[in-house]
Amino acid sequence: MVLEGVQDTKQHPLLGELLKEAYASRVDVLTTANLNDTAELLTGLVSAANEHTGWTVAALRALLHPLYEPDPMDVGRCALRALGVERQTAEALARGHGSLSGLLARLPRPGGDMEAAVAQVASSAGLTLYQTGKAFRAIGVEDAPLSRKRGLSRSGSSLQ
């Protein structure tokens, strides 16, 4: 079992109780400070894995499939949170687009209309243009506008 973020400044009130129960169990427990530490831990485990009587890291997928099926919406929300997007904004973007790849598909090509892309994503997610622009900047779109306009009118033209 890997417990991630046990040293975060914002901790769930029951984290201490959870840790006590986890360490008292018969399951091996590894703790990591954050998402980056977890990634390094898993990378190390995978790079050191060798085939042993037919078992490989690739075989883990078939073994874990009935127990763990990743939810694309949850993965997208977690990825956005890891990039620094506020919780409510990340949840709205994940709900509005279904997955991180669904959101990224809405980004314009270089030289495309960034304001229109921000407006379209904001409308789909029920967010303000400012919230959406901040989220775009967090995922690396440096020229995303941070508009304080209220959004689009029903005809699609910008409100002043």
Coordinates of C-alpha atoms in Angstrom, one line a residue, residues 20-158:
K20 CA -2.3 4.0 12.7
E21 CA -4.6 1.5 11.1
A22 CA -2.5 1.1 8.0
Y23 CA 0.7 0.5 10.0
A24 CA -1.2 -2.0 12.3
S25 CA -2.3 -4.1 9.3
R26 CA -0.5 -7.0 7.8
V27 CA 0.0 -5.1 4.5
D28 CA 3.4 -3.4 3.8
V29 CA 2.9 0.4 3.9
L30 CA 5.1 2.9 2.0
T31 CA 4.5 6.6 2.6
T32 CA 5.4 9.4 0.2
A33 CA 5.4 13.1 0.8
N34 CA 3.7 14.1 -2.5
L35 CA 2.9 13.1 -6.1
N36 CA 6.5 13.6 -7.3
D37 CA 7.8 11.2 -4.6
T38 CA 5.2 8.6 -5.5
A39 CA 6.2 8.9 -9.2
E40 CA 9.9 8.4 -8.3
L41 CA 9.0 5.4 -6.0
L42 CA 7.0 3.7 -8.7
T43 CA 9.6 4.4 -11.4
G44 CA 12.2 2.8 -9.2
L45 CA 10.0 -0.2 -8.6
V46 CA 9.2 -0.7 -12.3
S47 CA 12.9 -0.2 -13.4
A48 CA 14.0 -2.9 -10.9
A49 CA 11.3 -5.4 -11.8
N50 CA 12.4 -8.6 -13.3
E51 CA 10.4 -11.5 -14.7
H52 CA 10.0 -14.2 -12.1
T53 CA 8.2 -17.4 -13.2
G54 CA 5.9 -15.6 -15.6
W55 CA 5.1 -12.6 -13.5
T56 CA 6.1 -9.2 -14.9
V57 CA 4.9 -5.7 -14.3
A58 CA 2.8 -6.1 -17.5
A59 CA 1.0 -8.9 -15.8
L60 CA -0.1 -6.6 -13.0
R61 CA -2.6 -4.9 -15.2
A62 CA -4.5 -8.1 -15.8
L63 CA -4.3 -8.9 -12.1
L64 CA -5.5 -5.5 -10.9
H65 CA -8.1 -4.9 -13.6
P66 CA -11.0 -6.3 -11.6
L67 CA -10.0 -4.3 -8.5
Y68 CA -8.9 -1.0 -10.0
E69 CA -10.3 0.6 -13.1
P70 CA -9.0 4.2 -13.3
D71 CA -11.7 6.8 -13.9
P72 CA -10.6 9.2 -16.7
M73 CA -12.6 12.0 -15.0
D74 CA -10.9 11.4 -11.6
V75 CA -7.5 11.1 -13.3
G76 CA -8.0 14.4 -15.1
R77 CA -9.2 16.1 -11.9
C78 CA -6.1 14.8 -10.0
A79 CA -3.8 15.9 -12.8
L80 CA -5.2 19.4 -12.8
R81 CA -4.9 19.6 -9.0
A82 CA -1.3 18.5 -9.2
L83 CA -0.6 21.3 -11.7
G84 CA -2.0 23.8 -9.2
V85 CA -5.6 24.3 -10.5
E86 CA -8.0 25.1 -7.6
R87 CA -10.1 22.2 -6.5
Q88 CA -13.5 23.5 -7.5
T89 CA -12.2 24.6 -10.9
A90 CA -10.5 21.2 -11.5
E91 CA -13.7 19.4 -10.6
A92 CA -15.8 21.6 -12.9
L93 CA -13.3 21.1 -15.8
A94 CA -13.2 17.3 -15.3
R95 CA -17.0 17.1 -15.2
G96 CA -17.4 19.4 -18.2
H97 CA -14.9 17.5 -20.4
G98 CA -14.9 14.0 -19.1
S99 CA -11.1 13.6 -19.1
L100 CA -7.9 15.5 -19.3
S101 CA -7.5 14.5 -23.0
G102 CA -11.0 15.9 -23.5
L103 CA -10.0 19.2 -22.1
L104 CA -6.7 19.3 -23.9
A105 CA -8.6 18.7 -27.2
R106 CA -10.3 22.0 -26.7
L107 CA -7.0 24.0 -26.7
P108 CA -6.4 25.9 -29.9
R109 CA -3.5 25.2 -32.2
P110 CA -0.7 27.7 -32.1
G111 CA -1.9 30.9 -33.5
G112 CA -5.6 29.9 -32.9
D113 CA -8.2 32.0 -31.2
M114 CA -7.3 31.6 -27.5
E115 CA -10.2 33.8 -26.3
A116 CA -12.7 31.6 -28.1
A117 CA -11.2 28.4 -26.7
V118 CA -11.3 29.9 -23.1
A119 CA -14.9 30.9 -23.6
Q120 CA -15.9 27.5 -25.0
V121 CA -14.2 25.6 -22.1
A122 CA -15.7 28.0 -19.6
S123 CA -19.2 27.5 -21.0
S124 CA -18.9 23.7 -21.0
A125 CA -17.6 23.6 -17.4
G126 CA -19.8 26.3 -16.0
L127 CA -16.8 28.5 -15.0
T128 CA -15.9 32.1 -15.4
L129 CA -13.5 33.2 -18.2
Y130 CA -11.1 34.2 -15.4
Q131 CA -11.2 30.8 -13.7
T132 CA -10.7 29.0 -17.0
G133 CA -7.9 31.3 -18.1
K134 CA -6.1 30.7 -14.8
A135 CA -6.5 26.9 -15.3
F136 CA -5.1 27.2 -18.8
R137 CA -2.1 29.0 -17.5
A138 CA -1.6 26.4 -14.8
I139 CA -1.4 23.7 -17.5
G140 CA 1.2 25.7 -19.5
V141 CA -0.8 27.9 -21.9
E142 CA 1.0 31.1 -21.1
D143 CA -1.0 33.4 -23.4
A144 CA -4.4 32.4 -22.0
P145 CA -6.4 35.5 -21.3
L146 CA -7.5 36.4 -17.8
S147 CA -10.8 38.1 -18.7
R148 CA -13.0 39.6 -16.1
K149 CA -15.9 39.7 -18.5
R150 CA -19.0 37.7 -17.5
G151 CA -18.9 35.4 -20.5
L152 CA -20.8 35.1 -23.7
S153 CA -24.3 36.2 -24.5
R154 CA -26.8 33.8 -26.0
S155 CA -25.9 34.9 -29.5
G156 CA -22.3 34.1 -28.9
S157 CA -20.9 37.6 -28.8
S158 CA -18.8 38.9 -25.9

